[in-house]
mmCIF file of C-alpha atoms and ligand atoms in Angstrom:
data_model
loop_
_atom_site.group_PDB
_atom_site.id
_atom_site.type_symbol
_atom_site.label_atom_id
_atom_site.label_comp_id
_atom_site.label_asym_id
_atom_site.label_seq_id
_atom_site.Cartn_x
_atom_site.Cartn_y
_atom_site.Cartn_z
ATOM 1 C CA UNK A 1 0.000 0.000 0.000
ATOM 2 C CA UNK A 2 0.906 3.228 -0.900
ATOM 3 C CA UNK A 3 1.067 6.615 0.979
ATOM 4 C CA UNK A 4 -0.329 9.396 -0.519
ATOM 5 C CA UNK A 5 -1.300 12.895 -0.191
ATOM 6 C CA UNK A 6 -4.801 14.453 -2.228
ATOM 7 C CA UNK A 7 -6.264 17.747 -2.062
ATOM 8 C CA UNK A 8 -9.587 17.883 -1.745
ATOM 9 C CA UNK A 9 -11.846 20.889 -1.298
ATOM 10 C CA UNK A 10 -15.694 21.439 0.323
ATOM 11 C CA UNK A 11 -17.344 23.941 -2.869
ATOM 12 C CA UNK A 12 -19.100 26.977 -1.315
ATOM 13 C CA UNK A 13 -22.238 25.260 -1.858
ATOM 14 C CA UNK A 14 -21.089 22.521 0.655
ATOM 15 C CA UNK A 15 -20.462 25.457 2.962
ATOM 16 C CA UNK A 16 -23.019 27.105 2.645
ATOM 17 C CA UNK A 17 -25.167 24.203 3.083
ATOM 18 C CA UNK A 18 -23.905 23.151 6.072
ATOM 19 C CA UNK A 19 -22.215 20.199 4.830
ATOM 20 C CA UNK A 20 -18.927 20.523 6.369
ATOM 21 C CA UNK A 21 -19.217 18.383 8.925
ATOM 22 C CA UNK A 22 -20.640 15.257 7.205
ATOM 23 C CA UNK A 23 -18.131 15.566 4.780
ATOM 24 C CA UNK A 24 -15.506 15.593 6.900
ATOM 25 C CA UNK A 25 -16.592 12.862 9.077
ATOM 26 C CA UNK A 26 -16.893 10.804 6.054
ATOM 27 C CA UNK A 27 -13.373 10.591 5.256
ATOM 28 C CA UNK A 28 -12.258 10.552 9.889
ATOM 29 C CA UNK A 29 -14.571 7.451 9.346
ATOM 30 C CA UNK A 30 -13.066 5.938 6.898
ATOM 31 C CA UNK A 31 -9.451 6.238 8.838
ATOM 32 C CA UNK A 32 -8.154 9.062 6.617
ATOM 33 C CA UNK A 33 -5.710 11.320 7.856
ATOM 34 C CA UNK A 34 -6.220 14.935 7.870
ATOM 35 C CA UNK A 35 -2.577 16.676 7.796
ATOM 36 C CA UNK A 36 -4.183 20.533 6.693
ATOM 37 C CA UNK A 37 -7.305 22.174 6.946
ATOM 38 C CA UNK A 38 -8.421 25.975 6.139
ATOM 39 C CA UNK A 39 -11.172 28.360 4.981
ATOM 40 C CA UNK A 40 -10.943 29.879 2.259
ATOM 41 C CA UNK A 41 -12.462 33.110 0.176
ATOM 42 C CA UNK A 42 -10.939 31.816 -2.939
ATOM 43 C CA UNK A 43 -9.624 34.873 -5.184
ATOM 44 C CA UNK A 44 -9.879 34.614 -9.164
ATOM 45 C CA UNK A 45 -6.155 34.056 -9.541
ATOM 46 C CA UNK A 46 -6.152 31.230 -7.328
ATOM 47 C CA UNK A 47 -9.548 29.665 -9.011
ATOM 48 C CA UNK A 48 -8.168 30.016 -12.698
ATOM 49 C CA UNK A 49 -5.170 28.310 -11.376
ATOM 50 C CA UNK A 50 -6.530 25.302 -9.695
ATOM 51 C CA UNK A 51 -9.317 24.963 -12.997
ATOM 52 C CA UNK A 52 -6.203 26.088 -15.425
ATOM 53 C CA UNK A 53 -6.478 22.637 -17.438
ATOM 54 C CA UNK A 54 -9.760 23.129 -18.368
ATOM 55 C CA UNK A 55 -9.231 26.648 -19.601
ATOM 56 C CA UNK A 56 -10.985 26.737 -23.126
ATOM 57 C CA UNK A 57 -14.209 24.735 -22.056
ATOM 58 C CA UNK A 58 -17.493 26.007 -21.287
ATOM 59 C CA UNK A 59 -17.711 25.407 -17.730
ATOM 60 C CA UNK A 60 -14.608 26.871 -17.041
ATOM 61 C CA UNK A 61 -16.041 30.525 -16.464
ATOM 62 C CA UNK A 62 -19.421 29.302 -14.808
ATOM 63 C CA UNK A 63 -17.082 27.077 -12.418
ATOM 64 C CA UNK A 64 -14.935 29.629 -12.074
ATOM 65 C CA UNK A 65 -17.729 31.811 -10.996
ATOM 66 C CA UNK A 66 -19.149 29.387 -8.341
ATOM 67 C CA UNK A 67 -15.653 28.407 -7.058
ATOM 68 C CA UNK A 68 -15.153 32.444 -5.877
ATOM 69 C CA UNK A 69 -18.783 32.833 -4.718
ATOM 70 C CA UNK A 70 -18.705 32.080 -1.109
ATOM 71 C CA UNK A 71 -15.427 30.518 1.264
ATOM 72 C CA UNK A 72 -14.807 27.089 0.855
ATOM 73 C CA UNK A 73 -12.912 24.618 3.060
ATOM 74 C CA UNK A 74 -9.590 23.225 1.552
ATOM 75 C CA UNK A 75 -7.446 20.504 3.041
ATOM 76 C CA UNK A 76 -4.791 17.765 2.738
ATOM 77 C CA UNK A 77 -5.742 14.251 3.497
ATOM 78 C CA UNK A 78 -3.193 11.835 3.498
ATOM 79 C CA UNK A 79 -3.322 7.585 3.653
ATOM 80 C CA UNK A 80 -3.079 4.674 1.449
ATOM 81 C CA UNK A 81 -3.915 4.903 -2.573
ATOM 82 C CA UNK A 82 -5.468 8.094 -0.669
ATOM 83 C CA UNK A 83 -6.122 9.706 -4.281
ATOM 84 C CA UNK A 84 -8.238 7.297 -5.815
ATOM 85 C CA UNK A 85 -10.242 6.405 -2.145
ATOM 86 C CA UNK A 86 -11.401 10.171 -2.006
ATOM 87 C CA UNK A 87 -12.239 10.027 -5.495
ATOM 88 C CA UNK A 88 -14.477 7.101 -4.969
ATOM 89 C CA UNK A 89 -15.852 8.358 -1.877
ATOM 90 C CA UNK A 90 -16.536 11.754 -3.715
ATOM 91 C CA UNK A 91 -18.782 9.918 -6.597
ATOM 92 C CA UNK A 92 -18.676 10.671 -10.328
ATOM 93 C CA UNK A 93 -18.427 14.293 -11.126
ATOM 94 C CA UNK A 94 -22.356 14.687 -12.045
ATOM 95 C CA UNK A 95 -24.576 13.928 -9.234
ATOM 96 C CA UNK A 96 -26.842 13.052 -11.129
ATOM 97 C CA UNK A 97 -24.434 9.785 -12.095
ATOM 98 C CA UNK A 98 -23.112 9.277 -8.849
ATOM 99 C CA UNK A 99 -23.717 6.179 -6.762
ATOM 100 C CA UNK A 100 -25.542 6.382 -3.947
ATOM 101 C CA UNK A 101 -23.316 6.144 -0.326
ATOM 102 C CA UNK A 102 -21.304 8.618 -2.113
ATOM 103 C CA UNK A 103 -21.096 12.604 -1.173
ATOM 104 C CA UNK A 104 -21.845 13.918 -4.509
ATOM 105 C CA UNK A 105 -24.892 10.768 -4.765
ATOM 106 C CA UNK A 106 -26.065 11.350 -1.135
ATOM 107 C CA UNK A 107 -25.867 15.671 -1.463
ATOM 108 C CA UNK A 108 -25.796 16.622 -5.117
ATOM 109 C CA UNK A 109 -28.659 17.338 -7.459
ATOM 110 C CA UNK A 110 -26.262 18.138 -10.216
ATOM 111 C CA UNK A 111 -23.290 18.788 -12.126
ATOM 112 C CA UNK A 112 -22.656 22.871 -12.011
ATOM 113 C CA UNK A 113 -23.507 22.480 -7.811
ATOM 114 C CA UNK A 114 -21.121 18.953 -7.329
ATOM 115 C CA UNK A 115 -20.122 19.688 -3.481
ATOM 116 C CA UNK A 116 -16.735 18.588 -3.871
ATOM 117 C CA UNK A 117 -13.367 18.276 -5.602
ATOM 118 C CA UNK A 118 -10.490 15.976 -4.782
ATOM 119 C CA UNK A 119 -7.432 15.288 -6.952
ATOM 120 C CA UNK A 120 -7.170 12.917 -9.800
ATOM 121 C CA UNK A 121 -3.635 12.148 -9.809
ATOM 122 C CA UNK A 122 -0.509 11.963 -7.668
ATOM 123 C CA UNK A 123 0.635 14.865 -10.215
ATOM 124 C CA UNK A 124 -2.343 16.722 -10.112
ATOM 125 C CA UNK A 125 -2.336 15.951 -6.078
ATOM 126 C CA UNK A 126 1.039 17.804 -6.121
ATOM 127 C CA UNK A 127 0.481 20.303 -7.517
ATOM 128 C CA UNK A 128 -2.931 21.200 -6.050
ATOM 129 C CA UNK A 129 -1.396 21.099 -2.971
ATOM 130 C CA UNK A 130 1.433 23.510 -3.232
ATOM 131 C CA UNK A 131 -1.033 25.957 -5.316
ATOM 132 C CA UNK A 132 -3.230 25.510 -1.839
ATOM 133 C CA UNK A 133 -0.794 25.599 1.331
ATOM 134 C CA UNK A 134 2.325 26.192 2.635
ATOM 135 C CA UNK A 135 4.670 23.675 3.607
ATOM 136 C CA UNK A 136 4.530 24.902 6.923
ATOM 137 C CA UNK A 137 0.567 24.424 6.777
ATOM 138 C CA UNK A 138 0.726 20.768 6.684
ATOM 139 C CA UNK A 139 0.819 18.941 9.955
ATOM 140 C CA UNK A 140 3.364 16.479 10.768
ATOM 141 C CA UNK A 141 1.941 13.964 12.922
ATOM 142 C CA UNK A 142 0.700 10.344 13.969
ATOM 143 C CA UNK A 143 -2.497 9.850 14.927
ATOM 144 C CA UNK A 144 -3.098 6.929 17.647
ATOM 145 C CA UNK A 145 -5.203 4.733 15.484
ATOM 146 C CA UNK A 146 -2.393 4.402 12.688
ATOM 147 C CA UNK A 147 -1.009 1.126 13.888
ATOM 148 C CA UNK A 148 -4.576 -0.398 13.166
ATOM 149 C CA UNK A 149 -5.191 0.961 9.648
ATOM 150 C CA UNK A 150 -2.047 -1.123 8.952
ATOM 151 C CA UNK A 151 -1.648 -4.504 8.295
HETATM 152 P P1 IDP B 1 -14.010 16.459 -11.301
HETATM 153 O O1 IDP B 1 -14.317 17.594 -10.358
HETATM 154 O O2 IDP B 1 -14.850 15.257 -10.992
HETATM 155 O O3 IDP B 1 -12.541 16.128 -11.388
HETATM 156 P P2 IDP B 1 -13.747 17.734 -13.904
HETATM 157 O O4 IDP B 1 -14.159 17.130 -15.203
HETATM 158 O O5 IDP B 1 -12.280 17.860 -13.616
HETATM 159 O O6 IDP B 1 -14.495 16.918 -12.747
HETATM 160 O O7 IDP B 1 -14.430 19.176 -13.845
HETATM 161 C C1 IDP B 1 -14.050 20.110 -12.863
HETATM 162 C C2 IDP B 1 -15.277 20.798 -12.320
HETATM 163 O O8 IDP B 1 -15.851 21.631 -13.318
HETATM 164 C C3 IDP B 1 -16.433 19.867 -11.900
HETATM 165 O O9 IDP B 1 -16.257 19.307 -10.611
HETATM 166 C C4 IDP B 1 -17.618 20.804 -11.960
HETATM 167 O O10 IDP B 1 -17.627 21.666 -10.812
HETATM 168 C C5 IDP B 1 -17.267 21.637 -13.181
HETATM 169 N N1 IDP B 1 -17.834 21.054 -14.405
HETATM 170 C C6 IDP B 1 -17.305 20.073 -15.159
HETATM 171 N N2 IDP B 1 -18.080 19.786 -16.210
HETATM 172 C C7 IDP B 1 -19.122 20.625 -16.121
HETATM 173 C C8 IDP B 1 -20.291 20.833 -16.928
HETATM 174 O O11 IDP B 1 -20.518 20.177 -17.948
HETATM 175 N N3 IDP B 1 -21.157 21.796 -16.498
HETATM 176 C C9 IDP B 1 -20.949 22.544 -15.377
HETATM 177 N N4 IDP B 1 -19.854 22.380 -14.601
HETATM 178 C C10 IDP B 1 -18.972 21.437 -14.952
HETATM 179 MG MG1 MG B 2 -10.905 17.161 -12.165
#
């Protein structure tokens, strides 16, 4: 098993919606570890940045748009093939499409109001990260459980 580090990020309508909480204790639940955690009035610079790759497409001003709406909550988690968990756990990127159990399935209606992002690649992951936090924002630490989220 692999350690890894994702970004993931609760959208302003998570926020506002008072979803920060479940969301969060989806992924303490699950045994993830949570190494950074802020709030966040997202400015456009930072937005066009983190949605740079799909510069071009339609959505990219609407998401744009919703991204610097209202704060959202960004954060580090870190764990085993800890990318591609959160993804899973996250759902498919339209609601409308995403399984049940997941947080877009279970709090999503649809696609332009999706909840959630989390990185989709160890590169991405990287680079997400560093756009997001400082290196002194991310918490070195071991959490008491760790020894029993390890075979
Ligand atoms: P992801 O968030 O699941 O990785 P991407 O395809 O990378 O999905 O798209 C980034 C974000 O852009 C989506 O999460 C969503 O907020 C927005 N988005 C993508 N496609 C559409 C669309 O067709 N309409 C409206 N918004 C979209
Ligand atoms: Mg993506």
């Amino acid at each position: 098993m692999e350690k890894e580090r994702t970004f993931v990020m609760i959208k302003p309508d998570g926020v506002q919606r008072g979803l920060i909480g479940d969301i969060i204790h989806r992924f303490e639940q699950k045994g993830i570890k949570l190494v950074a955690l802020k709030l966040v009035s997202v400015d456009r610079k930072l937005a066009e940045k983190h949605y740079g790759v799909h510069k071009g497409k339609p959505f990219f001003e609407p998401t744009v748009k919703y991204i610097i709406s209202s704060p959202v909550i960004a954060m580090v988690l870190e764990g085993n093939n800890v990318i591609e968990l959160v993804r899973s756990m996250m759902g498919k990127t339209d609601p409308r499409n995403a399984e049940m159990g997941s947080i877009r399935g279970d709090f999503g209606q649809f696609i332009g109001r999706n909840i959630v992002h989390g990185s989709d690649s160890e590169e991405t992951a990287s680079f997400e990260i560093n756009l997001w936090f400082k290196p002194e924002e991310i918490a070195k630490y071991n959490r008491i459980d760790e020894e029993w989220l390890t075979e």
